[in-house]
Tab-separated table of C-alpha atoms in Angstrom:
chain	number	residue	atom	x	y	z
A	1	MET	CA	47.973	-42.324	-114.059
A	2	ALA	CA	51.208	-42.340	-112.053
A	3	VAL	CA	54.731	-41.980	-113.736
A	4	GLY	CA	56.634	-44.535	-115.316
A	5	SER	CA	59.891	-44.698	-114.870
A	6	HIS	CA	60.253	-47.050	-117.770
A	7	THR	CA	60.140	-47.162	-120.716
A	8	GLY	CA	57.562	-49.499	-122.738
A	9	ALA	CA	59.304	-49.215	-126.060
A	10	GLY	CA	60.279	-52.645	-127.297
A	11	THR	CA	57.994	-54.778	-126.218
A	12	GLY	CA	55.854	-55.470	-128.830
A	13	ILE	CA	52.853	-53.880	-127.116
A	14	PRO	CA	50.835	-51.840	-130.021
A	15	GLU	CA	50.458	-48.786	-128.645
A	16	LEU	CA	47.830	-46.079	-128.991
A	17	ALA	CA	49.064	-43.000	-130.681
A	18	GLY	CA	48.856	-39.604	-129.514
A	19	VAL	CA	50.146	-36.367	-129.874
A	20	PRO	CA	53.796	-35.095	-130.617
A	21	LEU	CA	55.011	-34.564	-126.979
A	22	LEU	CA	52.247	-35.142	-125.031
A	23	GLY	CA	50.597	-38.594	-126.175
A	24	SER	CA	47.244	-39.156	-125.451
A	25	LEU	CA	47.065	-36.592	-122.324
A	26	PHE	CA	44.211	-34.483	-123.708
A	27	ASP	CA	42.109	-37.743	-125.025
A	28	LEU	CA	42.504	-39.193	-121.613
A	29	LYS	CA	41.582	-35.689	-119.628
A	30	SER	CA	38.711	-35.144	-121.908
A	31	ASP	CA	37.116	-38.927	-122.392
A	32	SER	CA	39.572	-41.322	-120.360
A	33	LEU	CA	36.528	-44.450	-121.824
A	34	GLY	CA	36.350	-43.476	-124.968
A	35	THR	CA	39.654	-43.524	-125.590
A	36	TYR	CA	40.000	-47.154	-123.383
A	37	LEU	CA	37.121	-48.123	-126.087
A	38	ARG	CA	39.339	-46.974	-129.243
A	39	ALA	CA	42.439	-48.549	-128.102
A	40	GLN	CA	40.878	-51.565	-127.975
A	41	GLN	CA	39.121	-51.554	-130.901
A	42	ARG	CA	42.340	-50.027	-132.937
A	43	HIS	CA	45.153	-52.719	-131.221
A	44	GLY	CA	43.272	-55.254	-129.649
A	45	ASP	CA	43.430	-56.658	-125.762
A	46	LEU	CA	46.720	-55.026	-124.724
A	47	VAL	CA	48.209	-51.421	-125.489
A	48	ARG	CA	50.219	-49.661	-124.339
A	49	ILE	CA	49.051	-45.749	-123.762
A	50	THR	CA	51.410	-42.717	-122.706
A	51	ALA	CA	50.678	-39.111	-121.642
A	52	GLY	CA	52.482	-36.184	-120.537
A	53	PRO	CA	55.732	-34.376	-121.798
A	54	PRO	CA	58.688	-36.083	-121.744
A	55	GLY	CA	60.556	-36.174	-117.980
A	56	LEU	CA	55.991	-36.437	-116.851
A	57	ARG	CA	55.091	-39.150	-119.462
A	58	ALA	CA	52.346	-41.780	-117.442
A	59	GLU	CA	52.938	-45.092	-119.382
A	60	LEU	CA	49.508	-47.593	-119.235
A	61	TYR	CA	48.892	-50.881	-120.468
A	62	CYS	CA	45.995	-51.380	-120.829
A	63	VAL	CA	45.283	-55.452	-120.703
A	64	PHE	CA	40.824	-55.794	-122.392
A	65	SER	CA	40.264	-59.471	-122.597
A	66	PRO	CA	38.884	-61.406	-119.835
A	67	GLU	CA	41.347	-63.876	-119.799
A	68	GLY	CA	44.065	-60.611	-118.966
A	69	ALA	CA	41.951	-59.406	-115.707
A	70	GLN	CA	41.775	-62.495	-114.520
A	71	GLN	CA	45.355	-63.059	-114.423
A	72	VAL	CA	45.403	-59.512	-113.204
A	73	LEU	CA	43.207	-59.771	-110.750
A	74	GLY	CA	42.604	-63.179	-109.924
A	75	THR	CA	45.334	-65.686	-110.603
A	76	GLU	CA	48.188	-63.835	-110.416
A	77	ALA	CA	46.774	-60.665	-108.230
A	78	ALA	CA	50.060	-60.690	-106.154
A	79	ASN	CA	51.887	-59.500	-108.915
A	80	PHE	CA	49.715	-56.423	-109.294
A	81	ARG	CA	49.111	-54.149	-106.372
A	82	LYS	CA	47.658	-51.127	-105.318
A	83	ASP	CA	51.066	-49.097	-105.542
A	84	ASN	CA	50.329	-46.519	-108.039
A	85	SER	CA	49.587	-42.301	-106.596
A	86	PHE	CA	45.655	-42.828	-107.515
A	87	TYR	CA	45.564	-45.068	-104.734
A	88	GLN	CA	47.786	-43.457	-102.319
A	89	GLU	CA	45.567	-40.546	-102.389
A	90	VAL	CA	42.620	-41.943	-101.723
A	91	ARG	CA	45.134	-43.208	-98.525
A	92	GLU	CA	45.912	-39.670	-97.696
A	93	SER	CA	42.426	-39.254	-97.638
A	94	PHE	CA	40.158	-41.768	-97.457
A	95	GLY	CA	42.350	-43.711	-94.553
A	96	ASN	CA	44.143	-47.647	-95.192
A	97	GLY	CA	40.808	-49.639	-94.588
A	98	LEU	CA	39.903	-52.645	-97.060
A	99	LEU	CA	39.813	-50.796	-99.907
A	100	THR	CA	43.535	-49.569	-100.219
A	101	SER	CA	45.281	-51.783	-97.352
A	102	GLN	CA	47.409	-54.523	-98.433
A	103	ASP	CA	50.089	-57.372	-97.064
A	104	GLU	CA	48.946	-58.348	-93.656
A	105	ASP	CA	46.962	-54.980	-93.193
A	106	TYR	CA	44.630	-55.855	-95.732
A	107	LEU	CA	43.977	-59.860	-94.264
A	108	ARG	CA	43.849	-58.704	-90.568
A	109	GLN	CA	41.423	-56.177	-91.523
A	110	ARG	CA	39.388	-58.655	-94.275
A	111	ARG	CA	39.542	-61.578	-91.596
A	112	LEU	CA	38.119	-59.139	-89.448
A	113	VAL	CA	35.521	-57.817	-91.329
A	114	GLN	CA	34.394	-61.215	-93.294
A	115	PRO	CA	32.357	-62.246	-90.779
A	116	LEU	CA	29.874	-59.107	-90.923
A	117	PHE	CA	29.299	-60.349	-94.525
A	118	THR	CA	27.705	-63.057	-94.748
A	119	LYS	CA	24.498	-63.771	-96.321
A	120	ARG	CA	22.404	-64.316	-92.899
A	121	ARG	CA	24.070	-61.219	-91.703
A	122	VAL	CA	23.722	-59.011	-94.707
A	123	ASP	CA	20.333	-60.251	-95.818
A	124	GLY	CA	19.423	-58.995	-91.858
A	125	TYR	CA	19.968	-55.194	-93.758
A	126	ALA	CA	16.816	-55.895	-96.108
A	127	GLY	CA	14.234	-53.967	-93.294
A	128	ALA	CA	16.477	-50.902	-93.489
A	129	VAL	CA	16.722	-50.458	-97.130
A	130	ALA	CA	12.798	-51.196	-97.361
A	131	ALA	CA	12.584	-48.317	-94.894
A	132	GLU	CA	14.484	-46.010	-96.867
A	133	THR	CA	13.473	-47.226	-100.397
A	134	GLU	CA	9.186	-45.681	-98.756
A	135	LEU	CA	10.705	-42.175	-97.968
A	136	THR	CA	12.354	-41.983	-101.324
A	137	LEU	CA	8.929	-42.809	-102.796
A	138	ARG	CA	6.951	-40.600	-100.416
A	139	ALA	CA	9.185	-37.730	-101.521
A	140	TRP	CA	8.388	-38.142	-105.350
A	141	ARG	CA	4.417	-37.971	-104.420
A	142	GLU	CA	3.680	-34.219	-106.056
A	143	THR	CA	6.704	-34.786	-107.933
A	144	GLY	CA	6.421	-35.003	-112.152
A	145	VAL	CA	9.771	-35.202	-113.355
A	146	VAL	CA	13.233	-36.512	-110.907
A	147	ASP	CA	16.770	-36.936	-111.926
A	148	VAL	CA	17.025	-40.651	-110.883
A	149	SER	CA	20.649	-40.358	-111.040
A	150	ASP	CA	20.745	-37.493	-107.876
A	151	GLU	CA	17.371	-39.206	-106.321
A	152	MET	CA	19.447	-42.347	-106.269
A	153	ALA	CA	22.483	-41.270	-104.400
A	154	ARG	CA	20.401	-39.780	-101.984
A	155	LEU	CA	18.214	-43.107	-100.829
A	156	ALA	CA	21.981	-44.999	-101.571
A	157	LEU	CA	23.179	-42.889	-98.737
A	158	ARG	CA	21.236	-42.588	-96.014
A	159	ALA	CA	20.437	-46.657	-96.963
A	160	VAL	CA	24.456	-47.359	-96.206
A	161	THR	CA	24.524	-44.153	-93.546
A	162	ARG	CA	21.371	-45.812	-91.385
A	163	ILE	CA	22.827	-49.136	-92.129
A	164	LEU	CA	26.610	-47.986	-90.621
A	165	PHE	CA	25.887	-45.703	-87.941
A	166	GLY	CA	21.724	-46.581	-86.593
A	167	THR	CA	20.655	-43.289	-85.166
A	168	ASP	CA	22.863	-41.675	-86.242
A	169	GLY	CA	22.549	-42.105	-89.685
A	170	ASP	CA	20.941	-38.818	-90.421
A	171	ALA	CA	23.593	-36.639	-89.213
A	172	ALA	CA	26.385	-38.450	-90.906
A	173	ALA	CA	24.401	-38.290	-94.151
A	174	GLY	CA	24.606	-34.842	-94.193
A	175	VAL	CA	28.140	-34.325	-93.319
A	176	VAL	CA	29.040	-37.035	-96.294
A	177	ASP	CA	26.886	-35.264	-99.093
A	178	ARG	CA	28.212	-31.891	-98.228
A	179	CYS	CA	32.024	-33.119	-97.551
A	180	PHE	CA	32.395	-36.491	-100.257
A	181	PRO	CA	32.144	-34.227	-103.645
A	182	VAL	CA	35.251	-31.811	-101.878
A	183	ILE	CA	37.160	-34.554	-100.692
A	184	THR	CA	36.372	-36.669	-104.087
A	185	GLU	CA	37.469	-33.899	-106.832
A	186	TYR	CA	40.278	-33.220	-104.733
A	187	VAL	CA	41.528	-36.775	-104.484
A	188	LEU	CA	41.147	-36.912	-108.161
A	189	ARG	CA	43.322	-34.184	-109.057
A	190	ARG	CA	46.317	-35.058	-107.383
A	191	GLY	CA	45.425	-38.796	-108.362
A	192	TYR	CA	45.670	-37.959	-112.198
A	193	SER	CA	48.635	-35.163	-111.423
A	194	PRO	CA	51.969	-35.757	-112.953
A	195	ALA	CA	53.345	-33.897	-110.269
A	196	ASN	CA	51.744	-32.180	-106.613
A	197	LEU	CA	52.213	-29.552	-104.113
A	198	PRO	CA	52.715	-30.839	-100.944
A	199	ARG	CA	49.229	-31.243	-99.016
A	200	SER	CA	50.644	-29.205	-96.142
A	201	TRP	CA	50.517	-26.628	-98.265
A	202	PRO	CA	48.293	-23.551	-97.636
A	203	THR	CA	46.916	-23.461	-101.302
A	204	PRO	CA	43.632	-22.959	-101.353
A	205	GLY	CA	42.394	-26.590	-102.786
A	206	ASN	CA	44.380	-27.673	-99.638
A	207	LYS	CA	42.164	-25.656	-97.290
A	208	ARG	CA	38.948	-26.213	-98.924
A	209	ALA	CA	39.809	-30.339	-99.245
A	210	ALA	CA	41.368	-30.197	-95.006
A	211	ALA	CA	38.550	-28.809	-93.633
A	212	ALA	CA	35.875	-31.024	-95.582
A	213	LEU	CA	38.173	-34.181	-94.001
A	214	GLU	CA	38.692	-32.253	-90.694
A	215	GLU	CA	33.817	-32.133	-90.345
A	216	LEU	CA	33.751	-35.435	-92.134
A	217	TYR	CA	36.348	-37.361	-89.663
A	218	GLY	CA	34.953	-34.795	-87.002
A	219	VAL	CA	31.503	-36.882	-87.189
A	220	CYS	CA	32.816	-40.279	-87.669
A	221	ASP	CA	35.004	-39.871	-84.482
A	222	ARG	CA	32.254	-38.648	-82.693
A	223	ILE	CA	29.900	-41.784	-83.686
A	224	VAL	CA	33.417	-44.064	-83.247
A	225	ALA	CA	33.731	-42.645	-79.656
A	226	GLU	CA	30.252	-43.171	-78.603
A	227	ARG	CA	30.316	-46.619	-79.598
A	228	LEU	CA	33.158	-47.790	-77.871
A	229	GLY	CA	32.180	-46.804	-75.166
A	230	ASP	CA	29.158	-48.195	-74.870
A	231	GLY	CA	30.605	-51.539	-75.260
A	232	ALA	CA	29.658	-51.839	-78.851
A	233	GLY	CA	29.968	-55.775	-80.062
A	234	ASP	CA	28.872	-56.440	-76.475
A	235	GLY	CA	25.429	-59.107	-76.976
A	236	ALA	CA	25.179	-58.047	-80.305
A	237	GLY	CA	25.286	-61.657	-82.039
A	238	GLU	CA	22.301	-60.858	-84.057
A	239	ASN	CA	22.093	-58.511	-86.526
A	240	LYS	CA	18.283	-57.350	-86.679
A	241	GLY	CA	18.857	-54.578	-88.857
A	242	ASP	CA	16.432	-51.971	-87.376
A	243	GLY	CA	18.970	-48.955	-87.748
A	244	ASP	CA	19.225	-49.224	-83.175
A	245	ASN	CA	22.758	-48.585	-81.758
A	246	GLY	CA	24.219	-52.204	-81.138
A	247	SER	CA	22.944	-53.736	-84.566
A	248	ASP	CA	24.646	-50.771	-86.950
A	249	LEU	CA	27.372	-52.607	-88.722
A	250	LEU	CA	29.530	-49.596	-86.901
A	251	SER	CA	28.949	-51.374	-83.666
A	252	LEU	CA	29.418	-54.700	-84.936
A	253	LEU	CA	32.553	-53.370	-86.085
A	254	ALA	CA	33.530	-52.194	-82.652
A	255	GLY	CA	32.907	-55.633	-81.666
A	256	ALA	CA	34.576	-57.431	-83.684
A	257	LYS	CA	37.169	-59.642	-82.932
A	258	SER	CA	39.413	-62.501	-84.967
A	259	ALA	CA	40.360	-66.073	-83.089
A	260	ASP	CA	44.402	-64.803	-82.217
A	261	ASP	CA	41.661	-61.468	-80.612
A	262	ALA	CA	43.102	-58.965	-83.136
A	263	GLU	CA	40.907	-56.248	-83.060
A	264	PHE	CA	40.277	-52.385	-84.996
A	265	ASP	CA	41.522	-49.547	-82.976
A	266	ALA	CA	39.608	-46.250	-83.050
A	267	VAL	CA	41.119	-44.685	-86.088
A	268	GLU	CA	41.481	-48.369	-87.781
A	269	LEU	CA	37.639	-47.569	-87.582
A	270	ARG	CA	37.113	-44.264	-88.382
A	271	GLU	CA	38.816	-45.342	-91.833
A	272	GLN	CA	36.527	-48.867	-91.592
A	273	VAL	CA	33.610	-46.682	-92.258
A	274	LEU	CA	35.040	-44.196	-94.514
A	275	VAL	CA	36.296	-46.778	-96.825
A	276	PHE	CA	32.434	-48.688	-96.322
A	277	LEU	CA	30.905	-44.907	-96.916
A	278	LEU	CA	32.769	-44.684	-100.234
A	279	ALA	CA	31.945	-47.955	-101.556
A	280	GLY	CA	28.526	-48.622	-100.087
A	281	HIS	CA	26.477	-45.604	-101.993
A	282	GLU	CA	28.144	-44.540	-104.829
A	283	THR	CA	28.484	-48.095	-106.154
A	284	THR	CA	25.057	-49.379	-105.483
A	285	ALA	CA	23.275	-44.995	-106.532
A	286	THR	CA	25.185	-45.558	-110.129
A	287	SER	CA	23.882	-49.633	-110.420
A	288	LEU	CA	20.277	-48.074	-108.828
A	289	ALA	CA	20.224	-44.424	-111.135
A	290	PHE	CA	21.071	-46.335	-115.056
A	291	ALA	CA	18.977	-49.505	-114.326
A	292	LEU	CA	16.192	-47.261	-114.058
A	293	HIS	CA	17.206	-44.742	-116.916
A	294	LEU	CA	17.945	-48.045	-119.039
A	295	LEU	CA	13.861	-49.476	-118.802
A	296	ALA	CA	12.734	-45.717	-119.003
A	297	ARG	CA	13.773	-46.176	-122.370
A	298	HIS	CA	13.069	-49.531	-123.101
A	299	PRO	CA	8.955	-50.018	-121.755
A	300	GLU	CA	8.924	-53.617	-122.802
A	301	GLN	CA	11.818	-54.596	-120.707
A	302	GLN	CA	10.251	-52.308	-118.130
A	303	THR	CA	6.752	-54.578	-118.074
A	304	ARG	CA	8.512	-57.435	-117.980
A	305	ALA	CA	9.991	-57.013	-114.673
A	306	ARG	CA	7.115	-54.786	-113.106
A	307	GLU	CA	5.101	-58.271	-114.404
A	308	GLU	CA	7.232	-60.328	-112.145
A	309	ILE	CA	7.095	-57.747	-109.336
A	310	SER	CA	3.474	-57.577	-109.338
A	311	ARG	CA	3.565	-61.487	-109.559
A	312	VAL	CA	6.253	-62.588	-106.837
A	313	LEU	CA	5.654	-59.974	-104.507
A	314	GLY	CA	2.185	-58.252	-104.992
A	315	ASP	CA	1.396	-55.723	-102.503
A	316	ARG	CA	3.759	-56.929	-99.424
A	317	THR	CA	7.370	-55.077	-98.991
A	318	PRO	CA	10.214	-56.916	-100.304
A	319	GLN	CA	12.832	-59.366	-98.633
A	320	ALA	CA	16.072	-61.244	-98.817
A	321	ALA	CA	14.689	-63.964	-99.728
A	322	ASP	CA	12.795	-62.477	-102.703
A	323	LEU	CA	16.194	-61.829	-104.509
A	324	ASP	CA	16.084	-65.695	-106.058
A	325	ARG	CA	12.644	-64.956	-106.668
A	326	LEU	CA	13.070	-62.227	-109.266
A	327	PRO	CA	15.567	-63.261	-112.043
A	328	TYR	CA	14.516	-60.667	-114.360
A	329	LEU	CA	14.606	-58.250	-112.781
A	330	THR	CA	18.402	-58.926	-111.232
A	331	GLN	CA	19.357	-60.006	-114.941
A	332	VAL	CA	17.630	-56.330	-114.958
A	333	LEU	CA	20.423	-55.287	-112.824
A	334	LYS	CA	23.039	-57.466	-114.339
A	335	GLU	CA	22.743	-55.764	-117.391
A	336	ALA	CA	22.755	-52.307	-115.959
A	337	MET	CA	26.473	-53.020	-114.533
A	338	ARG	CA	27.698	-54.546	-117.342
A	339	LEU	CA	26.756	-50.914	-119.707
A	340	TYR	CA	27.684	-48.656	-117.293
A	341	PRO	CA	29.756	-50.201	-114.643
A	342	ALA	CA	30.759	-48.622	-111.094
A	343	ALA	CA	34.228	-49.125	-111.373
A	344	PRO	CA	34.620	-48.613	-115.110
A	345	VAL	CA	38.502	-49.366	-114.901
A	346	ILE	CA	40.807	-50.655	-111.922
A	347	GLY	CA	43.938	-49.955	-111.854
A	348	ARG	CA	47.278	-51.972	-110.342
A	349	GLN	CA	50.895	-51.491	-110.718
A	350	ALA	CA	53.452	-54.728	-111.848
A	351	VAL	CA	55.915	-56.323	-109.542
A	352	ALA	CA	57.511	-57.827	-111.527
A	353	ASP	CA	57.771	-59.029	-115.424
A	354	ALA	CA	54.372	-60.603	-116.409
A	355	ARG	CA	53.644	-62.660	-119.828
A	356	VAL	CA	49.813	-61.309	-120.788
A	357	GLY	CA	47.915	-62.296	-124.102
A	358	GLY	CA	51.730	-63.038	-125.399
A	359	HIS	CA	53.278	-60.357	-124.028
A	360	THR	CA	56.203	-59.079	-121.650
A	361	ILE	CA	54.067	-56.121	-119.296
A	362	PRO	CA	57.462	-55.408	-117.638
A	363	ALA	CA	57.821	-54.672	-113.680
A	364	GLY	CA	57.099	-51.263	-112.194
A	365	ALA	CA	54.880	-50.600	-115.284
A	366	ASP	CA	51.366	-49.196	-114.790
A	367	VAL	CA	48.308	-51.869	-115.622
A	368	ILE	CA	44.736	-51.288	-115.865
A	369	VAL	CA	41.781	-53.724	-116.349
A	370	ALA	CA	38.748	-51.534	-117.445
A	371	PRO	CA	35.472	-53.520	-117.630
A	372	TRP	CA	33.950	-50.710	-118.896
A	373	VAL	CA	35.747	-52.007	-121.996
A	374	THR	CA	35.804	-55.805	-121.339
A	375	HIS	CA	31.689	-55.647	-120.416
A	376	ARG	CA	31.775	-54.466	-124.487
A	377	HIS	CA	34.511	-56.971	-125.722
A	378	PRO	CA	32.601	-57.884	-129.389
A	379	LEU	CA	33.398	-61.470	-128.381
A	380	HIS	CA	32.033	-61.664	-125.382
A	381	TRP	CA	28.865	-59.075	-126.016
A	382	PRO	CA	27.111	-59.430	-129.678
A	383	ASP	CA	25.723	-55.353	-130.087
A	384	PRO	CA	27.391	-54.358	-127.221
A	385	ASP	CA	25.798	-51.114	-126.473
A	386	ARG	CA	22.171	-52.950	-127.380
A	387	PHE	CA	20.073	-52.921	-123.656
A	388	ASP	CA	19.208	-57.153	-122.884
A	389	PRO	CA	18.224	-58.453	-119.910
A	390	ASP	CA	18.598	-61.307	-120.957
A	391	ARG	CA	22.604	-61.740	-121.820
A	392	PHE	CA	22.474	-63.028	-117.887
A	393	THR	CA	20.210	-66.204	-117.702
A	394	PRO	CA	22.021	-68.786	-115.932
A	395	GLU	CA	22.751	-70.174	-119.732
A	396	ALA	CA	23.919	-67.321	-121.584
A	397	GLU	CA	26.500	-66.374	-118.099
A	398	ALA	CA	27.893	-70.241	-117.910
A	399	ALA	CA	28.459	-69.830	-121.212
A	400	ARG	CA	30.704	-67.282	-120.855
A	401	PRO	CA	34.623	-66.688	-119.374
A	402	ARG	CA	34.334	-65.325	-115.820
A	403	TYR	CA	35.440	-62.443	-116.428
A	404	ALA	CA	33.802	-60.923	-118.738
A	405	TRP	CA	31.391	-59.504	-116.803
A	406	PHE	CA	33.246	-58.026	-113.803
A	407	PRO	CA	31.316	-55.303	-111.983
A	408	PHE	CA	32.797	-55.845	-108.395
A	409	GLY	CA	36.212	-56.902	-109.236
A	410	GLY	CA	37.832	-60.445	-108.960
A	411	GLY	CA	40.266	-62.541	-107.291
A	412	PRO	CA	41.176	-62.075	-103.947
A	413	ARG	CA	39.933	-58.830	-103.381
A	414	ALA	CA	36.864	-59.150	-105.380
A	415	CYS	CA	34.074	-56.161	-103.787
A	416	ILE	CA	33.557	-57.988	-100.433
A	417	GLY	CA	30.175	-56.217	-100.325
A	418	GLN	CA	28.843	-57.131	-103.301
A	419	HIS	CA	25.602	-59.080	-101.618
A	420	PHE	CA	24.567	-56.180	-99.941
A	421	SER	CA	24.996	-53.996	-103.010
A	422	MET	CA	22.550	-57.102	-104.781
A	423	LEU	CA	20.604	-56.780	-102.233
A	424	GLU	CA	19.931	-53.241	-101.501
A	425	SER	CA	19.900	-52.884	-105.575
A	426	VAL	CA	16.441	-55.387	-106.306
A	427	ILE	CA	15.082	-54.763	-102.878
A	428	ALA	CA	14.456	-50.465	-104.139
A	429	LEU	CA	13.919	-51.207	-107.737
A	430	ALA	CA	11.092	-53.910	-107.153
A	431	MET	CA	9.195	-51.440	-104.624
A	432	ILE	CA	10.399	-48.139	-107.240
A	433	LEU	CA	9.394	-49.677	-110.127
A	434	ARG	CA	5.818	-50.922	-108.581
A	435	ALA	CA	4.599	-47.690	-107.870
A	436	TYR	CA	6.099	-45.782	-110.219
A	437	GLU	CA	5.937	-45.802	-114.579
A	438	PHE	CA	8.800	-43.946	-115.741
A	439	GLU	CA	9.339	-42.576	-119.219
A	440	ALA	CA	13.387	-40.960	-120.643
A	441	VAL	CA	13.360	-37.052	-120.811
A	442	ASP	CA	16.853	-37.326	-121.599
A	443	ALA	CA	17.474	-39.995	-124.427
A	444	ASP	CA	21.504	-40.028	-123.699
A	445	VAL	CA	23.598	-39.468	-119.987
A	446	PRO	CA	27.040	-38.288	-120.204
A	447	VAL	CA	29.344	-39.941	-117.910
A	448	SER	CA	33.006	-40.107	-116.617
A	449	THR	CA	35.033	-41.630	-114.638
A	450	GLY	CA	36.533	-40.488	-110.985
A	451	ILE	CA	36.623	-42.794	-107.803
A	452	THR	CA	33.825	-44.022	-108.952
A	453	LEU	CA	31.322	-44.205	-112.580
A	454	ARG	CA	29.595	-41.005	-112.396
A	455	ALA	CA	27.332	-39.310	-114.360
A	456	THR	CA	28.237	-35.493	-115.946
A	457	GLY	CA	24.696	-34.506	-116.747
A	458	PRO	CA	20.662	-34.690	-116.391
A	459	ALA	CA	19.356	-38.121	-116.250
A	460	ARG	CA	15.566	-37.285	-115.997
A	461	CYS	CA	12.890	-39.692	-116.004
A	462	ARG	CA	9.510	-38.275	-116.102
A	463	LEU	CA	6.654	-40.342	-113.565
A	464	ARG	CA	3.487	-41.671	-113.617
A	465	SER	CA	2.181	-43.118	-110.111
A	466	LEU	CA	0.686	-46.316	-110.265
A	467	ALA	CA	-1.713	-46.445	-107.430
A	468	GLY	CA	-4.997	-47.166	-107.138
């Protein structure tokens, strides 16, 4: 939430009722996702929410329809920028990489990075994903109950650090696992606060975050320096996906050049790495964890998915080419991402007045689109809280608006790694379901929104080995 400098009074946009003086401050703090759902249910697809005392009041313009989301992220994306205080805090900690950069910086970075995320290159990482998934399955052999939220976070982190750093992945994973929670909590606290003390002041929170950033930057800078010193990128045209230096993603980034010979320097490489670590493991971990937990609660769908896996794969290791051969498993993942989108709320700031849903959103307004709400829109999702992978048959998808489902964002800033996320998720889920049957221990998993969606309680499942 950023502090607005204008008032939306008189715009005709309905406002969610709050308490005197503080508006919806406490509702947003205690249950922001439920507050956004309630706003849509009571007032429709464009709602104004205010929070905070006079003088420090945040004003949010919430856009909930697929058509409105398409305007903000797609057709009118140039008018909705990442200029709010939350993105500024992310920049301060994680750098000015693809997630946070804008204008010429963003276009230059995208041109350099795009060739490394073609389908051919990403498919080359299937072997690394399968190898890390196999290690997870071995670790479960003597385990009766696992928390799938914790386990999928570990798996996704190991996979992305192996793909990014190759043989240095294990050391990097330990640092990320220690430092990321400290840094993300710090970013969230500052990003959603109406006023902050300078980062340079020696408060306990500032000192903890600074120490975590120093450790995280240190390991990234060391590995970046080694890659640059090794002449990374020379002859690295083929992506084997085997995790060896020269084929890991960092080496390819270090050797990337655009048509005008632009390339990343050491600091820019670190910033791209941090963004890939942030976006590349938390989002996939969320999708995998909730797909497993939903299947654990719905044995018929679990059995149907496993039958498809057995029919297509038999006993062999899944490969990238198998994604198209596992349509029902893909539908399961898409339905899990509908119910639990890793980016449940996306913020922007309007540059100029914008007409959305028949009303004017004023220049300078903080605007949000919310996959969490749009993915439950009753016009497009009958019985929206029900888990039903058949919502994603090709025919059903074709009948819905493009932005009725947008877990990877959309428009010119759609997630560059969405094919990698689907590749990793399908391969891992196929191997896991072939090895184990899941039964939910925890019926419901509470969630909250941070930089990404996160479980705030256990997501335990009982395992039954299917080996032999």
